[in-house]
mmCIF file with all atom_site columns, C-alpha atoms in Angstrom:
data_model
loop_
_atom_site.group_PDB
_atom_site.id
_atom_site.type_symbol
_atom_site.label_atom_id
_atom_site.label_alt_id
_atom_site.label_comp_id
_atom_site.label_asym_id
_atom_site.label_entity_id
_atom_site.label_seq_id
_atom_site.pdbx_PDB_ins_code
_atom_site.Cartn_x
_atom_site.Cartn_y
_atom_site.Cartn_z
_atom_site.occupancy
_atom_site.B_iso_or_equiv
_atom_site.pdbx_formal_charge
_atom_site.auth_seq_id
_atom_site.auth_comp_id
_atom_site.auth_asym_id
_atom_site.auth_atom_id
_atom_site.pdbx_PDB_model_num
ATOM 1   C CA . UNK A 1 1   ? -5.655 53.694  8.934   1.00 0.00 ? 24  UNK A CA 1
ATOM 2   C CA . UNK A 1 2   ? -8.109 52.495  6.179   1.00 0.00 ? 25  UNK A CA 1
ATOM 3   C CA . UNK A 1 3   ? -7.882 55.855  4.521   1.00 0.00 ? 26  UNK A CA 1
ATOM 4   C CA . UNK A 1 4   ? -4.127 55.482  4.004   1.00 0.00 ? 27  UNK A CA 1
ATOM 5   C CA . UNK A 1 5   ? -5.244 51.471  2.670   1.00 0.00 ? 28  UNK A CA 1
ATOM 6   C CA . UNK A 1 6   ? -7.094 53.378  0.502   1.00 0.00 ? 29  UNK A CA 1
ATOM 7   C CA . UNK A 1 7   ? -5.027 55.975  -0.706  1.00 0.00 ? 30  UNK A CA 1
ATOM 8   C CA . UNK A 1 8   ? -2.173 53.672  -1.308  1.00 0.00 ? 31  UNK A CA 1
ATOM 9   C CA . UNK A 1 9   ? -4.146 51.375  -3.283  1.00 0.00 ? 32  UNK A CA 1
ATOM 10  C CA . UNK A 1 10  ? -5.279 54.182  -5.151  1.00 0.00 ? 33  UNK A CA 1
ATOM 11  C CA . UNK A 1 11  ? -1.815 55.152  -5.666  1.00 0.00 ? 34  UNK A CA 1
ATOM 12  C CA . UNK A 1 12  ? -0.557 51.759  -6.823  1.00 0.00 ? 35  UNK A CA 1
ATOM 13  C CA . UNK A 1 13  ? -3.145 50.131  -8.731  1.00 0.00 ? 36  UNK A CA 1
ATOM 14  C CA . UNK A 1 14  ? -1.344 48.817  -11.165 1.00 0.00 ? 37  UNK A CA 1
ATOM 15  C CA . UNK A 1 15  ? 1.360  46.740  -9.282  1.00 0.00 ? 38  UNK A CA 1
ATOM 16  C CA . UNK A 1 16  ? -1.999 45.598  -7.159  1.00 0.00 ? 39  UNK A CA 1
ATOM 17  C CA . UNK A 1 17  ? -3.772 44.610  -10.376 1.00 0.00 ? 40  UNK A CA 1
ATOM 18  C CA . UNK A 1 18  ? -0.839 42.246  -11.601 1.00 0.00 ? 41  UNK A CA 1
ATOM 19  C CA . UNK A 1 19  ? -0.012 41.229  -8.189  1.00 0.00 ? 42  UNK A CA 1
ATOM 20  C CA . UNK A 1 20  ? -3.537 40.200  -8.470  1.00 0.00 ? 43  UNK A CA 1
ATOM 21  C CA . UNK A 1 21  ? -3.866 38.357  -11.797 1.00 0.00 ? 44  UNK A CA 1
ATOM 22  C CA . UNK A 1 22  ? -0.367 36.501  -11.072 1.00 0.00 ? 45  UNK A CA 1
ATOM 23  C CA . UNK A 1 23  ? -1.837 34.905  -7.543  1.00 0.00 ? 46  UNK A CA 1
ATOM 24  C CA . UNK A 1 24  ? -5.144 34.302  -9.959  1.00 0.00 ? 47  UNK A CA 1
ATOM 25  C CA . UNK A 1 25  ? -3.286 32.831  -12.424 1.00 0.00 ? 48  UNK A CA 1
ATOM 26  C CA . UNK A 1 26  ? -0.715 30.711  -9.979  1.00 0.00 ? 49  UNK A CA 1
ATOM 27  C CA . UNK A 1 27  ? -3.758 29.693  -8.311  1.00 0.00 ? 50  UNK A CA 1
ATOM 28  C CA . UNK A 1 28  ? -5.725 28.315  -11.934 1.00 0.00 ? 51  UNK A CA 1
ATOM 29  C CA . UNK A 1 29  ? -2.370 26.875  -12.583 1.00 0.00 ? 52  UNK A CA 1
ATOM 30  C CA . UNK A 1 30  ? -2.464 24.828  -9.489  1.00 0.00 ? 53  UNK A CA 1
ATOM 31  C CA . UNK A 1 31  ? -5.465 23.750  -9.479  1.00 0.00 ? 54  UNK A CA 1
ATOM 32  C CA . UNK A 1 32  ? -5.406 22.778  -12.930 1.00 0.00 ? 55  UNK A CA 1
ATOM 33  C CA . UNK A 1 33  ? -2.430 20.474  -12.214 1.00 0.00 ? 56  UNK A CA 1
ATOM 34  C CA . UNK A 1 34  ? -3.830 18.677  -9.031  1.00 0.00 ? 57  UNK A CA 1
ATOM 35  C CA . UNK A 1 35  ? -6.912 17.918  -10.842 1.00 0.00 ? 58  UNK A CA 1
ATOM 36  C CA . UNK A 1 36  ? -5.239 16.204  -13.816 1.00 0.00 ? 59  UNK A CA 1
ATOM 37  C CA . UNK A 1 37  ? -2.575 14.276  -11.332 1.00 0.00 ? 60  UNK A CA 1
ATOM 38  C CA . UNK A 1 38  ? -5.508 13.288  -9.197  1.00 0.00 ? 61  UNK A CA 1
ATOM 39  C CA . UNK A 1 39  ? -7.351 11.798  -12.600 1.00 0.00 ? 62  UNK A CA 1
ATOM 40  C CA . UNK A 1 40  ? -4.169 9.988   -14.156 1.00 0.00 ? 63  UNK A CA 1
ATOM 41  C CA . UNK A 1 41  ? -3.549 8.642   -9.963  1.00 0.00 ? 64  UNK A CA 1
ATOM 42  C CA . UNK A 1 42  ? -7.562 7.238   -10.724 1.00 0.00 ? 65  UNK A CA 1
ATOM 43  C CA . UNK A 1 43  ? -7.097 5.906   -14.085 1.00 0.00 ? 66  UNK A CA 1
ATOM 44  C CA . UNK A 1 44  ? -3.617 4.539   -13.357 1.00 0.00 ? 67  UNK A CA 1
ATOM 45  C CA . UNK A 1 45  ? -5.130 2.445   -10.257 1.00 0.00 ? 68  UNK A CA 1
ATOM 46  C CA . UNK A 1 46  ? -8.066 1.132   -12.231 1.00 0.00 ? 69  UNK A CA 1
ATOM 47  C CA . UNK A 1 47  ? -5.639 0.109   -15.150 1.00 0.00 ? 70  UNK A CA 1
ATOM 48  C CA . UNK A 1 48  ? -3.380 -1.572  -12.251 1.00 0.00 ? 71  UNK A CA 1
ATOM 49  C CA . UNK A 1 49  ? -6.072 -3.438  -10.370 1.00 0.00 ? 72  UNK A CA 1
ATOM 50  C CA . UNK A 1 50  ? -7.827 -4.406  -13.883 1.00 0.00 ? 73  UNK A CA 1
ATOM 51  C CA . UNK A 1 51  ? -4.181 -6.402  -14.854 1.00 0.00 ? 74  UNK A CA 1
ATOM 52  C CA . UNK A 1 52  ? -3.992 -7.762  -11.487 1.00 0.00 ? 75  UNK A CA 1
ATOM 53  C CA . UNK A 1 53  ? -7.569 -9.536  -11.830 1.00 0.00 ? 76  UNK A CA 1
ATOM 54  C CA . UNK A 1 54  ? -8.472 -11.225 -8.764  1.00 0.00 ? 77  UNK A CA 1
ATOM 55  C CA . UNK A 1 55  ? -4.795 -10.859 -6.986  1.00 0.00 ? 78  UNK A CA 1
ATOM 56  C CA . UNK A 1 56  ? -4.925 -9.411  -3.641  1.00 0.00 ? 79  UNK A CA 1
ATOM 57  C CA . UNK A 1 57  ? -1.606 -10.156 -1.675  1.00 0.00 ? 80  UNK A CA 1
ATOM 58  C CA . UNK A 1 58  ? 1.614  -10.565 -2.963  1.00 0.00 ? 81  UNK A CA 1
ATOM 59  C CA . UNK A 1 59  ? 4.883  -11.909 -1.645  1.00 0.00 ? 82  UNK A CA 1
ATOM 60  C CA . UNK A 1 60  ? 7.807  -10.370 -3.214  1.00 0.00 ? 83  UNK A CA 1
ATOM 61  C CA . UNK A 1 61  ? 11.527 -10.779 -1.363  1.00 0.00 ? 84  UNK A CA 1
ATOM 62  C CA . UNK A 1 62  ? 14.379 -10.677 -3.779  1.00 0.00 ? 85  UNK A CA 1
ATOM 63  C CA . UNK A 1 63  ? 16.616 -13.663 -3.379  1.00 0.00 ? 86  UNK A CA 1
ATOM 64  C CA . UNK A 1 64  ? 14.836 -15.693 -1.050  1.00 0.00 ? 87  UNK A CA 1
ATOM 65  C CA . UNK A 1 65  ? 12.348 -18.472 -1.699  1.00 0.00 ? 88  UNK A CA 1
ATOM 66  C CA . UNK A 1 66  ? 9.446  -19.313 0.398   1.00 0.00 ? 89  UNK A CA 1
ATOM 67  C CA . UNK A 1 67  ? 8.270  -23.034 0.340   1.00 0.00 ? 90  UNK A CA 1
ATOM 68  C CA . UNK A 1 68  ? 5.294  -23.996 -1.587  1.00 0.00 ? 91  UNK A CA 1
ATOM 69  C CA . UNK A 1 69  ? 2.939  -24.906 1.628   1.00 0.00 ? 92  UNK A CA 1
ATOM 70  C CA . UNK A 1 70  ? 2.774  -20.816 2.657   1.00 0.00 ? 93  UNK A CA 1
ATOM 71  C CA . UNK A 1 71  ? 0.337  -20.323 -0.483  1.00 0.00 ? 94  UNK A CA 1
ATOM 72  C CA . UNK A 1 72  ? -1.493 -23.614 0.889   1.00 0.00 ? 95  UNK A CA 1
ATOM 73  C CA . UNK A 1 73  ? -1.348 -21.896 4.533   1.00 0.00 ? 96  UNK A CA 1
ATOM 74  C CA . UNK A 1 74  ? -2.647 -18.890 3.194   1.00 0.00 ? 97  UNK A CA 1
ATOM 75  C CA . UNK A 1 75  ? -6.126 -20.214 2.402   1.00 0.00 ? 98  UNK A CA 1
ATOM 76  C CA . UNK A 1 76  ? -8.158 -19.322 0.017   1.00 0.00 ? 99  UNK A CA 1
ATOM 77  C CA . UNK A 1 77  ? -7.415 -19.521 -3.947  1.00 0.00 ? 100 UNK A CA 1
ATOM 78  C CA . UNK A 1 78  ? -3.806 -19.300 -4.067  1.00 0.00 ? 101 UNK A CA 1
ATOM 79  C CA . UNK A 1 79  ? -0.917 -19.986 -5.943  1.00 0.00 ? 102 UNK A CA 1
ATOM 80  C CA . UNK A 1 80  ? 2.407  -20.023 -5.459  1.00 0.00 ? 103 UNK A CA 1
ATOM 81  C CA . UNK A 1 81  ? 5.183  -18.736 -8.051  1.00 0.00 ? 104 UNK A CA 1
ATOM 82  C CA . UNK A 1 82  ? 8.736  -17.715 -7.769  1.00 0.00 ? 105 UNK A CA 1
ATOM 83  C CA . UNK A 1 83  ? 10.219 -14.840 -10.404 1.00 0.00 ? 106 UNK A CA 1
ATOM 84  C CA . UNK A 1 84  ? 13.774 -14.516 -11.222 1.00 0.00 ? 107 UNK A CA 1
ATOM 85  C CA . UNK A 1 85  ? 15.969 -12.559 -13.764 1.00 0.00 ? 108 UNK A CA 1
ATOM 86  C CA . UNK A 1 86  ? 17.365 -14.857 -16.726 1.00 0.00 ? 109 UNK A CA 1
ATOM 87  C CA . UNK A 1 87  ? 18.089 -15.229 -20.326 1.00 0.00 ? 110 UNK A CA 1
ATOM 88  C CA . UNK A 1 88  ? 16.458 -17.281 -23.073 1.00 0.00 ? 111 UNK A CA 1
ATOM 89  C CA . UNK A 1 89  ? 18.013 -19.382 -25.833 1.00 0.00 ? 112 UNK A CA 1
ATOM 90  C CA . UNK A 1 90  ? 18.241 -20.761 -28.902 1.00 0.00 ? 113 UNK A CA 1
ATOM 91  C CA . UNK A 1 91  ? 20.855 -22.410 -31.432 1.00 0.00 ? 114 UNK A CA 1
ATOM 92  C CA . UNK A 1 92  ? 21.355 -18.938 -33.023 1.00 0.00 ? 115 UNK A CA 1
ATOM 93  C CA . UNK A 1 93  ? 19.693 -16.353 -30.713 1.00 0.00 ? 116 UNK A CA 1
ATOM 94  C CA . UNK A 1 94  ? 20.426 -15.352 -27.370 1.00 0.00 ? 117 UNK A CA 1
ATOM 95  C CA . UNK A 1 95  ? 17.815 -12.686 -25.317 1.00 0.00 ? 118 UNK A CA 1
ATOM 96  C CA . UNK A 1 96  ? 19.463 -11.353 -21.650 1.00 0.00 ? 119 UNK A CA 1
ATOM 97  C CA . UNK A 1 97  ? 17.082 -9.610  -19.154 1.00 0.00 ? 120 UNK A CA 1
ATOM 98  C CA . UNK A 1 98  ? 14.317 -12.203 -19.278 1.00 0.00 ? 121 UNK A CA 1
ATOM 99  C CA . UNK A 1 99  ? 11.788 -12.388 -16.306 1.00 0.00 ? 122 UNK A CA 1
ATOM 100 C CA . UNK A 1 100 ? 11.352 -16.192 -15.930 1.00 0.00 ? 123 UNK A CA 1
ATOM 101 C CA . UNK A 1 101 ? 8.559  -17.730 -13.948 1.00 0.00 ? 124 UNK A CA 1
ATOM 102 C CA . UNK A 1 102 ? 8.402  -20.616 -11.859 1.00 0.00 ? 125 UNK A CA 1
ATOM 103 C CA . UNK A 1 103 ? 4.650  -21.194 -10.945 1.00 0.00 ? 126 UNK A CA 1
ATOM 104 C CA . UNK A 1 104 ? 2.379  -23.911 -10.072 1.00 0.00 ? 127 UNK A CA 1
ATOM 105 C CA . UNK A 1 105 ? -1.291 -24.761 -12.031 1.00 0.00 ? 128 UNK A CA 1
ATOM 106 C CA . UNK A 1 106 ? -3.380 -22.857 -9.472  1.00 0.00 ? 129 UNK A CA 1
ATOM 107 C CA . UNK A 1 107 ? -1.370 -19.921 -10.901 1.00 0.00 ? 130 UNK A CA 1
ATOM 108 C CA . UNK A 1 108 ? -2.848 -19.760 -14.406 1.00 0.00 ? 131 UNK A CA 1
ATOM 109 C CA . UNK A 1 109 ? -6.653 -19.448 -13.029 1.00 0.00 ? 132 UNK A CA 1
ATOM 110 C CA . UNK A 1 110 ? -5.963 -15.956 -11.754 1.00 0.00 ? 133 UNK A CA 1
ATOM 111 C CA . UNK A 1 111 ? -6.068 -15.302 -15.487 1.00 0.00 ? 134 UNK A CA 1
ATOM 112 C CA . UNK A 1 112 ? -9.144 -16.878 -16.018 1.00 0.00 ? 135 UNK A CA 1
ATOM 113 C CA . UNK A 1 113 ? -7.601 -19.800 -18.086 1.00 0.00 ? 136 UNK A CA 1
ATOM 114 C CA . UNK A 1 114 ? -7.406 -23.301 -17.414 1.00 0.00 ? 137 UNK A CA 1
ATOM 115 C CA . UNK A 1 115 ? -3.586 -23.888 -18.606 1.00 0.00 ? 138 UNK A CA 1
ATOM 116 C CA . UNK A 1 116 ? -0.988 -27.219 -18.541 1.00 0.00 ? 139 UNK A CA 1
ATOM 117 C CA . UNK A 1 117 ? 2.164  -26.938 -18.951 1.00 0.00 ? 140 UNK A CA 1
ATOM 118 C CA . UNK A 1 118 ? 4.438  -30.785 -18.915 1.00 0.00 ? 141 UNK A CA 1
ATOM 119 C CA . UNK A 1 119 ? 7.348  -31.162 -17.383 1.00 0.00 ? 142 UNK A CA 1
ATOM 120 C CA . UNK A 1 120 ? 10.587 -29.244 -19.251 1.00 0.00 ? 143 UNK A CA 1
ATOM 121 C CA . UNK A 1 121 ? 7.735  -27.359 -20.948 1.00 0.00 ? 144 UNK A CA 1
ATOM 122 C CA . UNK A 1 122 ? 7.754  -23.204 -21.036 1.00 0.00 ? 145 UNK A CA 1
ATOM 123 C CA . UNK A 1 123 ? 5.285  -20.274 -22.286 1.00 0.00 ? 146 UNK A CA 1
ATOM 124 C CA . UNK A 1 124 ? 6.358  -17.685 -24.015 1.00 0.00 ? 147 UNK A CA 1
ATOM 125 C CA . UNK A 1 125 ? 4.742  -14.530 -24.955 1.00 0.00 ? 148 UNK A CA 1
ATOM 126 C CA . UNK A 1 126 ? 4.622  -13.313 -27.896 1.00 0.00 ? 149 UNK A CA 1
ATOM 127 C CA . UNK A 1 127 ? 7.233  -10.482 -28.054 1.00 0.00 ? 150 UNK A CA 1
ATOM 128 C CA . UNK A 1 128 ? 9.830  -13.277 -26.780 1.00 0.00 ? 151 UNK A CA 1
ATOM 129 C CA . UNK A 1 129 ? 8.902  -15.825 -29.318 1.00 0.00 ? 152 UNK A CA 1
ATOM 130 C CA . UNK A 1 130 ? 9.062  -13.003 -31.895 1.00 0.00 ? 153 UNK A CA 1
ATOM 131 C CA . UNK A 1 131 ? 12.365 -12.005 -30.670 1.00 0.00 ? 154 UNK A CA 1
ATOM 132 C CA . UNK A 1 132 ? 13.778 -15.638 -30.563 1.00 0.00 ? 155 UNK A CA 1
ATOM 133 C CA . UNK A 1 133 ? 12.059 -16.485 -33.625 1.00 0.00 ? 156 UNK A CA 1
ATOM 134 C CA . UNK A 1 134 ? 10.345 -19.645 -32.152 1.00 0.00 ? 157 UNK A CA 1
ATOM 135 C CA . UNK A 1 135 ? 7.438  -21.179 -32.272 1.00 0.00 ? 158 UNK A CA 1
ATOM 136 C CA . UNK A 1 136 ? 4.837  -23.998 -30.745 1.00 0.00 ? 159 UNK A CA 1
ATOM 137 C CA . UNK A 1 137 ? 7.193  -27.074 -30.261 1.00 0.00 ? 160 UNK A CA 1
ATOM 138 C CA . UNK A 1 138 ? 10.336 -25.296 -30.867 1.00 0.00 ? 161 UNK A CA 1
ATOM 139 C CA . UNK A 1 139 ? 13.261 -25.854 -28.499 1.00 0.00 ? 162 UNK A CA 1
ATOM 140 C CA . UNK A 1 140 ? 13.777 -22.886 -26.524 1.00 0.00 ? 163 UNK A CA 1
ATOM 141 C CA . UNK A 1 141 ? 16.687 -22.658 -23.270 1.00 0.00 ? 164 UNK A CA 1
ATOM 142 C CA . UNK A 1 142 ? 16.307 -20.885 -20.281 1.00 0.00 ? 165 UNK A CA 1
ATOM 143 C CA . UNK A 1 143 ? 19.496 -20.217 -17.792 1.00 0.00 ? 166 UNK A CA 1
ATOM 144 C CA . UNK A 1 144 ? 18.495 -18.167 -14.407 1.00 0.00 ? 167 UNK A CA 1
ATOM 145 C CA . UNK A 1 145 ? 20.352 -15.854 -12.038 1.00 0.00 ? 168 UNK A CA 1
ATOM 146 C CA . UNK A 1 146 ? 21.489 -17.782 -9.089  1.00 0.00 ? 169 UNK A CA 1
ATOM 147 C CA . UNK A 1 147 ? 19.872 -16.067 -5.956  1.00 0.00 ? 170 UNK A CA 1
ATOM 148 C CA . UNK A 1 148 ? 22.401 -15.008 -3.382  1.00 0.00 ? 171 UNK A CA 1
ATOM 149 C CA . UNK A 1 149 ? 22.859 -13.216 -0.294  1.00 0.00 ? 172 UNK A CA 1
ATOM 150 C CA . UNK A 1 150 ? 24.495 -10.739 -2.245  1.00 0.00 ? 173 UNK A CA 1
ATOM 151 C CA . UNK A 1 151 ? 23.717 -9.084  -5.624  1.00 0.00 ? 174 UNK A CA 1
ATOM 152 C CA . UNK A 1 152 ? 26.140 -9.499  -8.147  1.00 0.00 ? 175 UNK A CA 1
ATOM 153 C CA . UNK A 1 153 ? 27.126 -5.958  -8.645  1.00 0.00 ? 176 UNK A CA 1
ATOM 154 C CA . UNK A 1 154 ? 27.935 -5.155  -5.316  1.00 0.00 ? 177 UNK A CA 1
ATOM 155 C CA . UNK A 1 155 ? 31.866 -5.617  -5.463  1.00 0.00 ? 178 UNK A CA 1
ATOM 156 C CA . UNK A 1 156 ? 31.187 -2.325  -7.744  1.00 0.00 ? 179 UNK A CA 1
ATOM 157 C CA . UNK A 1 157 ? 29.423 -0.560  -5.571  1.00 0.00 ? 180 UNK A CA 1
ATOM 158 C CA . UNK A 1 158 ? 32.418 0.489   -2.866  1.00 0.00 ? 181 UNK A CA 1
#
């Protein structure tokens, strides 16, 4: 038996040889790939937690509101903040697509920054302002999506 495993590999070197190489090469390949997917997965986490600075749980539920006390339930440093889809204006520009947030003061301490805002005030950043051309004391509206059970689109959808 091993002299006829012999003999035919004798026999048929070559197709051995570049079966060979090609598992060789399909295994570098492989290997190559999962090591650079496993360092972008790293480098992509560490970027992600960096931006979220001291955030640890997040409460996300498109169209639905929670009331203000949960983030006081929640203990801790907390903050509570509502996000919804909008546009921003001004006498001569108009900007669709604009995330608008709704937070409270203990919000802007996640960032490290001790920030007021007075009532019917906003901040913008700067690719907004740039877009709408505004500036510090410039009058800038705001119209939001009206949550509902429903999204818009979905008489489209059938």
């Amino acid at each position: 038996m091993i002299r006829l495993a012999l003999s035919s590999l004798r026999y048929y070197w070559r197709g051995h040889l570049g079966v060979l190489l090609g598992v060789a090469l399909a295994a570098a390949v492989l290997t190559g790939s999962l090591l650079v997917g496993d360092s972008i997965d790293g480098s992509l986490r560490k970027h992600a937690l960096r931006r979220l600075g001291e955030i640890r749980y997040a409460v996300d539920a498109p169209n639905a509101f929670f009331a203000a006390s949960l983030a006081e339930r929640v203990g801790g440093q907390t903050a509570a903040a509502t996000r919804l889809r909008g546009m921003a204006m001004t006498d001569d520009r108009q900007i669709n697509q604009v995330q608008v947030i709704g937070c409270d003061s203990n919000f802007w301490t996640f960032a490290g920054a001790r920030f007021e805002l007075a009532e019917n005030e906003v901040a913008l950043n700067a690719k907004l302002a740039k877009a709408l051309n505004v500036g510090v004391g410039d009058e800038v509206s705001l119209r939001v999506e009206k949550p509902s059970l429903l999204p818009r689109e979905a008489p489209l959808a059938a």
